[in-house]
Amino acid sequence: MKIQNWRSERVKLTMSMIFQEKARGEVKEVVGDEEVTTEAICQLVYIDMIVRETIRLFPVGPLLPRISTEPIELTSCTVPEGCSLYMVPFATHRDPRYWNKPEEFIPERFTPENSKNRHPFAYLPFSSGFRSCPGSKYGTMCLKVFVAHVVRSYHLESNMKLDQLQLHTHISTRSSDGYKLSIKKTNN
């Protein structure tokens, strides 16, 4: 399945110098030239927000399938036992009932103040409950470490327009034709 005219999943950081500079400043302040440790990653609040916002717009898993184990009463119908159900984080994460300006990349929507009144199931990049992804914390930590290392040492640029990006979904969501980036070493 192809999803056209959506934005790139993992390269959102490259689309705005503001986000890169703010993230780079945070890494320099918290980590400096030292090793990126678990303790340091936990202090990189802005990078955490960037990663969450990227995953909000482009969750790795496009569908979260379930099968009802008993009838479920909804407002307008009853879902019978044994029925296949699919949660679509890609759509839920863009629902204007839960997200102000849902198509925009706004990391600050994940500040504690902006998150406190949000519905608990409005953000499901790794599912939820006992069937949530067992690797979600590890995967998120790896992304934060990766972003911290990249913004500390490199400046990323892309001439690609957001509406030129096309996504392809299969087991995960990714760009149909790759990512066109320019990577330059920073002047540290």
Backbone as a ProteinNet text record, in pm:
[ID]
protein_1_A
[PRIMARY]
MKIQNWRSERVKLTMSMIFQEKARGEVKEVVGDEEVTTEAICQLVYIDMIVRETIRLFPVGPLLPRISTEPIELTSCTVPEGCSLYMVPFATHRDPRYWNKPEEFIPERFTPENSKNRHPFAYLPFSSGFRSCPGSKYGTMCLKVFVAHVVRSYHLESNMKLDQLQLHTHISTRSSDGYKLSIKKTNN
[TERTIARY]
84.5	0	89.3	58.6	133	48.6	112.4	46	113.9	42.7	104.1	75.2	163.3	152.1	155.5	217.1	242.9	389.5	427.7	564.4	655.1	785.4	884	881.1	910.9	903	1024.2	1143.6	1258.9	1343.9	1312	1398.2	1333.6	1232.5	1166.9	1264.8	1361.2	1459.9	1532.3	1549.8	1624.6	1544.3	1414.7	1330.5	1332.1	1387.6	1391	1521.2	1589.8	1714.4	1687.1	1569	1533.9	1541.7	1483	1482.7	1623.9	1702.3	1840.2	1923.4	1914.5	1995.9	1956.4	1827.7	1782.4	1828.8	1816.9	1861.8	2013.3	2086.8	2232.9	2274.5	2206.8	2236.8	2211.2	2103.6	2072.9	2180.4	2223	2327	2457.3	2493.6	2617.7	2609.5	2494	2476.6	2477.5	2407.1	2392.4	2510.1	2555.9	2656.7	2794.7	2798.4	2926.8	2998.1	3125.3	3203.6	3216	3144.3	3151.9	3069.9	3083.1	3005.4	2856.1	2771.9	2626.9	2583	2555.6	2519.1	2367.9	2324	2181.3	2132.5	2212.1	2174.2	2160.2	2253.3	2247.4	2124.4	2095.7	1979.1	1851.6	1842.5	1723.9	1709.5	1818	1813.7	1789.9	1793.5	1774.8	1625.4	1561.8	1416.8	1370.3	1439.7	1396.2	1413.7	1522.1	1541	1431.4	1392.1	1280.8	1154.2	1128	1009	1018.5	1137.2	1156.4	1128.4	1181.9	1160.3	1012.3	946.8	803.4	719.8	752.4	676.2	698.9	821.3	849.3	770.8	771.7	698.1	547.4	502.1	358.8	317.2	393.4	358.1	382.1	481.6	517.6	545.8	441.7	463.2	521.5	610.8	678.6	577.8	488.8	386.5	260.2	220.9	103.8	-29.5	-33.5	-157.4	-129.6	-225.8	-217.9	-337.9	-321.5	-435	-468.7	-597.2	-646.8	-768.6	-804.6	-926.6	-1007.1	-1134.9	-1218.9	-1241.2	-1226.2	-1244.3	-1384.1	-1460.9	-1600.4	-1671.4	-1804.3	-1875.3	-1842.3	-1827.6	-1795.7	-1907.5	-1971.7	-2079.5	-2021.2	-2045.3	-2006.5	-2132	-2117.3	-2231.9	-2328.3	-2275.4	-2360.9	-2375.7	-2300.8	-2308.8	-2242.7	-2252.7	-2184.9	-2081.8	-1959.3	-1853.5	-1861.9	-1884.4	-1899.3	-1766.6	-1776.4	-1658.7	-1591.1	-1458.4	-1383.1	-1364.2	-1409.1	-1397.6	-1256.5	-1200.6	-1070	-1087.1	-1004.4	-1006.2	-867.2	-861.7	-733.5	-730.4	-634.9	-609.8	-508.5	-527.3	-440	-375.7	-259.7	-193.9	-166.7	-138.7	-112.7	-228.5	-352.5	-470.4	-498.3	-491.5	-518.9	-423.8	-299.3	-199.7	-219	-312.4	-342.9	-485.8	-550.6	-690	-696.5	-763	-767.9	-843.5	-916.9	-981.2	-876.7	-761.2	-657.9	-532.8	-513.9	-390.2	-420.6	-373.8	-385.2	-286.3	-331.2	-247.7	-179.2	-255.5	-200.4	-99.9	-100.8	-6.7	127	136.2	260	351.9	480.3	582.4	606.9	551.2	560.1	604.3	735.1	782.8	727.7	702.2	655.5	518.5	449.4	320.6	341.4	468.1	498.5	557.1	544	581.2	480.6	518.1	422	291.6	301	180.2	89.9	148.5	68.4	18.4	77.6	39.1	-63.2	-74.2	-150.7	-299	-362.5	-505.9	-535.5	-433.4	-451.4	-508.3	-596.9	-653.5	-538.9	-542.1	-429.7	-405.7	-506.7	-488	-477.5	-452.9	-433.6	-294.3	-202.9	-65	-32	-31.5	-10.5	95.7	213.6	310.2	354	341.9	385.1	271.4	147.4	29.7	24.7	-55.7	-69.7	-114.1	-96	-139.1	-44.2	-94.3	-6.2	38.9	-19.6	25.3	106.6	152.3	234.7	370.9	439.7	569	669.9	726.4	823.9	954.3	979.5	1102.3	1084.9	969	942.5	1042.8	1074.4	1169.1	1309.2	1348.6	1480.2	1487.8	1385.1	1383.2	1385	1306.7	1303	1437.9	1498.5	1630.3	1733.9	1730	1824	1806	1681.1	1655.9	1712.3	1693.9	1745.4	1898.1	1962.4	2109.2	2154	2086.8	2120.6	2105.9	1991.8	1968.4	2072.4	2103	2202.4	2338.3	2380.8	2510	2508	2400.4	2392.6	2393	2305.3	2299.1	2423.6	2491.9	2615.2	2725.5	2729.9	2842.5	2811.2	2683.6	2650	2536.9	2537.1	2430.7	2361.4	2231.8	2157.1	2074.6	2070.3	1989.1	1919.2	1804.3	1732.6	1662.8	1675.7	1604.3	1467.4	1438.3	1311.8	1197.6	1089.9	970.3	889.8	824.1	748.6	642.9	578.6	472.8	527.6	660.1	721	745.5	741.8	769.9	651.1	679.9	576.7	616.3	519.2	546.8	492.4	560.5	519	501.8	389.7	370	367	429	426.9	427.3	532.6	543	569.3	644.8	671.1	643.5	650	626.9	761.3	784.9	911.1	892	990.8	986.7	991.6	912.3	910.9	1040	1100.1	1217	1338.7	1349.5	1466.1	1457.3	1566.4	1573.5	1688.2	1658.8	1760.7	1813.6	1932.6	1990.9	2131.6	2168.1	2305.9	2353.9	2466.7	2520	2656.3	2669.4	2795.7	2841.8	2970.7	3029.3	3013.2	2975.4	2963.3	3101.2	3109.6	3237	3248.7	3270.2	3284.6	3427.8
-116.9	0	123.5	222.1	347.8	457.7	541.9	656.8	778.5	852.8	966.3	1096.1	1190	1325	1331.3	1233.5	1242.9	1278	1313.2	1356.6	1238.6	1261.5	1156.1	1113.9	985.4	938.1	968.5	940.6	952.8	1076.8	1153	1266	1400.1	1401.4	1526.3	1627.7	1580	1667.5	1751.8	1699.5	1772.4	1885.6	1887.7	1984	2121.9	2132.8	2263.4	2283.1	2387.5	2419.2	2451.6	2505.7	2541.8	2419.5	2308.8	2187.7	2133.3	2135	2085.4	2168.7	2299.2	2386.6	2372.8	2365.1	2349.6	2214.9	2109	1976	1974.1	2036.3	2041.5	2115.8	2226.5	2302.6	2220.7	2144.4	2060.1	1952.7	1890.1	1786.8	1847.7	1964.2	2028.8	2062.9	2109.9	2147.4	2025.6	1920.2	1802.6	1706.5	1681.8	1578.5	1637.5	1750.1	1807.4	1713.7	1689.9	1599	1460.3	1439.2	1311.7	1203.7	1083.3	968.5	994.5	952.7	964.1	845.3	872.5	767.2	758.7	653.6	638.4	756.6	798.3	912	1039.4	1059.4	1178.1	1173.9	1057.4	1045	1081.9	1042.8	1074.5	1224.5	1300.2	1445.6	1521.7	1452.8	1518.2	1528.6	1623.3	1639.2	1680	1773.8	1819.6	1710	1634.8	1523.6	1420	1396.1	1305.1	1354.1	1483.9	1539.5	1526.9	1547.2	1532.1	1388.1	1292.9	1151.3	1116.3	1159.7	1130.6	1191.9	1314.7	1380.9	1313.2	1270.1	1197.3	1066.8	994.4	867.9	892.7	1005.4	1038.1	1050.4	1127.2	1147.4	1023.5	946.2	830.9	709.2	651.7	532.1	419.7	344.7	237.5	134.6	91.6	-6.7	62.8	44.7	115.3	62	-64.6	-125.4	-202.9	-199.4	-278.6	-372.5	-496.2	-588.5	-656.1	-678	-751.3	-832.2	-931.5	-1009.6	-1002	-964.9	-952.8	-1090.9	-1098.1	-1225.6	-1239.5	-1132.7	-1132.1	-1019.3	-1018.5	-908.4	-775.1	-671.2	-538.1	-443.4	-382.1	-286.9	-148.7	-99	36.9	122.2	250.5	340.6	303.8	271.3	249.3	103.6	12.1	-127.9	-218.2	-346.3	-444.9	-517.2	-522.6	-597.3	-740.7	-837.7	-976.1	-1038.6	-1140.7	-1217.2	-1274.8	-1274.6	-1330.3	-1235.5	-1112.6	-1014.1	-954.4	-937.7	-872.6	-722.2	-661.8	-517.5	-463.4	-344.5	-282.6	-140.1	-111.9	25.5	82.2	206.9	269.4	393.7	375	489.7	603.8	571	672.5	772.4	723.6	810.9	872.2	791.2	840.5	953.3	941.1	1042.6	1172.1	1173.6	1294.1	1342.4	1286.2	1320.6	1457	1555.9	1690.3	1696.6	1591.4	1590	1578.7	1522.9	1500.4	1584.2	1631.8	1700.9	1833.7	1942.9	2073.3	2078.9	2122.8	2127	1991.9	1885.8	1749.7	1720.4	1793.7	1767.6	1837.5	1924.9	1999.6	1926.8	1947.1	1889.6	1986.5	1955	2042.3	1958.8	1946.6	1863.9	1907.1	2035.8	2087.4	2034.2	1967.1	1908.7	1796.8	1753.6	1648.5	1701.5	1832.3	1881.8	1824.8	1812.6	1760.8	1840.2	1971.7	2053.9	2026.6	2014.2	1988.6	1845.1	1754.4	1613.1	1574.6	1653.4	1609.1	1583.6	1656	1636.8	1554.7	1502.3	1423.6	1286.6	1237.4	1103.5	1001.9	906.2	812.4	724.4	709.5	626.7	709.2	839.8	924.2	904.6	851.7	828.9	682.1	603.8	458.7	409.5	465.2	421.1	275.9	223.8	86.2	2.5	44	-18.2	18.3	-56	-25.8	-150.5	-149.8	-262.8	-380.8	-498.5	-615.5	-664.6	-614.4	-652.1	-542.3	-447.7	-342.5	-399.9	-329.7	-375.9	-391.1	-509.7	-528.3	-451.6	-409	-335.9	-185.9	-134.1	9.2	96.6	63.1	145.5	136.7	17.2	-0.7	75.5	61.1	129.7	280.4	331.8	475.7	525.3	450.1	487.2	489.4	389.6	386	507	545.3	664	789.2	802.4	920	925	811.1	805.8	843.6	788.7	818.1	967.6	1025.8	1168.6	1252.3	1216.9	1292.3	1290.7	1175	1165.5	1241.9	1230.2	1297.2	1448.5	1503.4	1650	1708.2	1631.1	1680.5	1696.9	1608.9	1606.3	1649.3	1651.4	1676.1	1776.8	1839.2	1930.6	1863.4	1843.3	1775.5	1875.6	1857.5	1942.6	1856.4	1904.4	1838.2	1944	1933.8	2024.3	1969.8	1850.9	1786.5	1857.5	1879.6	1938.8	1828.6	1863.5	1763.4	1694.7	1769.9	1707.6	1619.8	1616	1526.4	1387	1375.4	1247.2	1152.8	1030.4	927.5	812.6	765.5	656.2	525.8	419.9	284.6	208.4	139.4	60.4	-86.6	-161.6	-307.5	-349.9	-407.8	-436.4	-306.7	-217.1	-86	20.2	145.3	257.4	320.5	344.4	407.2	479.5	556.4	630	533.1	562.3	478.4	489.5	608.6	631.4	683.2	649.5	687.8	829.9	874.4	1006	1082.4	1198.5	1279.7	1380.9	1350.8	1433.1	1477.1	1591.1	1637.1	1637.8	1573.3	1563.1	1630.8	1729.8	1802.8	1798.7	1783.1	1783.4	1922	1928	2057.2	2106.4	2232.7	2293.3	2289.2	2171.4	2159.7	2187.2
0	0	0	-82.6	-85	-22.5	52.5	111.6	52.9	-28	-95.4	-21	-42.8	11.1	163.2	228.3	371.7	387.7	505.8	529.6	562.5	556	582.5	728	752	889.9	975.5	931.6	1019.8	992.4	889.9	856	886.7	972.2	1005.9	1062.8	1135.6	1197.3	1094.4	974.5	872.2	810.5	830.7	762	827	944.1	1007.8	1084.2	1053.1	1121.9	1268.3	1296.8	1434.4	1524.8	1480.3	1562.1	1579.6	1473.5	1482.5	1578.6	1566.4	1651.5	1797.9	1824.7	1962.8	2019	1940.4	1983.8	2003	1911.8	1922	2048.8	2076.7	2198.4	2323.8	2324.2	2439.8	2459.4	2350.2	2359.4	2410.9	2360	2406.2	2554.6	2598.8	2739.2	2831.8	2794	2880.5	2868.4	2745.6	2721	2694.5	2624.9	2585.6	2490.1	2513.5	2429.1	2491.5	2600.2	2672.4	2602.5	2653.4	2605.7	2630	2537.6	2555.6	2641.2	2768.1	2862.8	2879.5	2946.1	2975.7	3058.5	3155.1	3239.5	3156	3063.8	2977.9	2888.4	2831.4	2743.1	2817.5	2943.5	3023.5	3047.6	3034.6	3053.4	2922.9	2810.5	2680.5	2650.1	2715.3	2709.3	2569.7	2507.3	2375	2270.1	2278.5	2184.6	2204.7	2329.2	2355.8	2285.6	2292.5	2227.1	2075	2018.9	1874.1	1831.7	1907.1	1874.2	1885.2	1991.8	2008.3	1895.9	1859.5	1753.2	1619	1593.2	1469.3	1465.9	1576.8	1583.3	1579.4	1632.9	1624.4	1478.3	1402.9	1262.8	1178	1213.6	1131.7	1217.8	1276.2	1358.1	1273.2	1333.1	1260.7	1211	1297.4	1259.1	1212.8	1086.2	1034.1	1086.7	1126.1	1176	1303.8	1394.5	1516.8	1516.6	1468.9	1457.9	1590.7	1612.5	1728.2	1684.8	1764.8	1742.8	1871	1858.8	1978.1	2039.8	2170.9	2241.9	2298.9	2288.7	2333.6	2260.1	2258.2	2192.6	2261	2179	2230.6	2190	2288.1	2262.5	2234.8	2115.1	2079.5	2074.8	2055.9	2051.2	1939.4	1822.4	1705.3	1663.4	1724.9	1684.2	1787.5	1763	1846.6	1761.3	1810.1	1742	1793.6	1704.5	1751.8	1795.3	1876.1	1916.7	1792.9	1792.1	1680.1	1563.3	1577.6	1469.3	1467.1	1347.4	1332.6	1344.9	1427.4	1448.4	1417.7	1362.3	1329.6	1382.6	1467.7	1509.7	1410.9	1374.7	1275.7	1338.9	1404.5	1467.5	1370	1245.5	1143.6	1136.6	1149.3	1146	1283	1387.2	1522.4	1560.3	1520.8	1554.3	1476.2	1383.3	1305.5	1329.5	1427.6	1455.7	1524.9	1462.7	1521.3	1654.1	1689.6	1821.9	1932.7	1900	2000.9	1979.6	1857.3	1822.4	1754.1	1811.5	1748.4	1631.8	1516.2	1395	1374.5	1356.1	1354.7	1244.7	1135.1	1025.4	1044.1	1143.7	1165.2	1262.9	1244.4	1331.8	1446.7	1564.2	1680.9	1801.2	1824.3	1935.6	2071.4	2087.9	2216.7	2257.1	2167.9	2208.1	2310.4	2330	2426.7	2557.6	2583	2715.7	2815.3	2942.5	3041	3042.2	3031.9	3034.5	2913.9	2795.5	2675.8	2668	2743	2738.6	2844.6	2950.8	3067.5	3041	2951.4	2926.3	2801.4	2738.5	2616.6	2651.1	2567.7	2586.5	2590	2683	2696	2573.4	2486.9	2367.4	2239.4	2252.8	2134.6	2075.5	2154.9	2111.6	2135.1	2027	2035	1936.9	1936.2	1835.4	1852.4	1974.3	2001.5	2058.5	2036.4	2094.6	2242.8	2320.1	2461.5	2535.8	2664.5	2745.6	2737.5	2773.9	2780.8	2644.2	2537.1	2402.5	2335	2412.7	2352.4	2314.7	2229.6	2178.2	2291.9	2308.4	2416.4	2393.3	2271.3	2241.2	2234	2276.2	2260	2334.3	2457.6	2534.1	2475	2436	2375.3	2242.4	2158.8	2029.5	2044.1	2138.3	2161.7	2213.3	2303.6	2356.3	2243.7	2156.2	2042.4	1952.1	1925.9	1843.7	1909.3	2040.1	2110.5	2104.8	2125.1	2116.6	1975.8	1875.4	1736.1	1707.1	1745.1	1720.4	1794.4	1918.5	1995.5	1925.7	1878.8	1809.3	1676.9	1602.9	1472.5	1488.7	1574.9	1585.3	1650.5	1732.3	1794.7	1690.6	1592.3	1498.9	1356.2	1319.9	1179.4	1164.6	1049.5	1008.4	889.9	899.6	793.5	714.8	584.9	497.8	394.6	351.6	243.4	160.2	29.2	-60.8	-96.8	-51.8	-83.2	-10.4	-79.5	-20.2	47.3	155.6	230.1	145	56.3	-24.7	-137.4	-154.1	-252.8	-195.5	-64.9	-0.6	-14.5	-50.1	-60	30.8	107.5	199.9	146.4	182.5	146.8	277.7	291	412.3	378.7	462.9	456.9	603	651.2	794.1	869.6	808.1	866.3	760.5	802.1	711.6	678.1	549.2	508.2	374.4	337.7	212.3	94	-8.6	-129	-208.3	-206.5	-291.8	-215.5	-89	-10.1	43.1	102.3	163.6	100.6	49.2	-16.2	85.3	140.5	245.6	209.9	263	258.8	404	429.1	564.5	568	658.9	671.6	816.3	835.7	969.5	1030.4	1158.1	1225.6	1266.7	1301.6	1344	1495.5	1551.1	1697.4	1734.9
[MASK]
++++++++++++++++++++++++++++++++++++++++++++++++++++++++++++++++++++++++++++++++++++++++++++++++++++++++++++++++++++++++++++++++++++++++++++++++++++++++++++++++++++++++++++++++++++++++++++

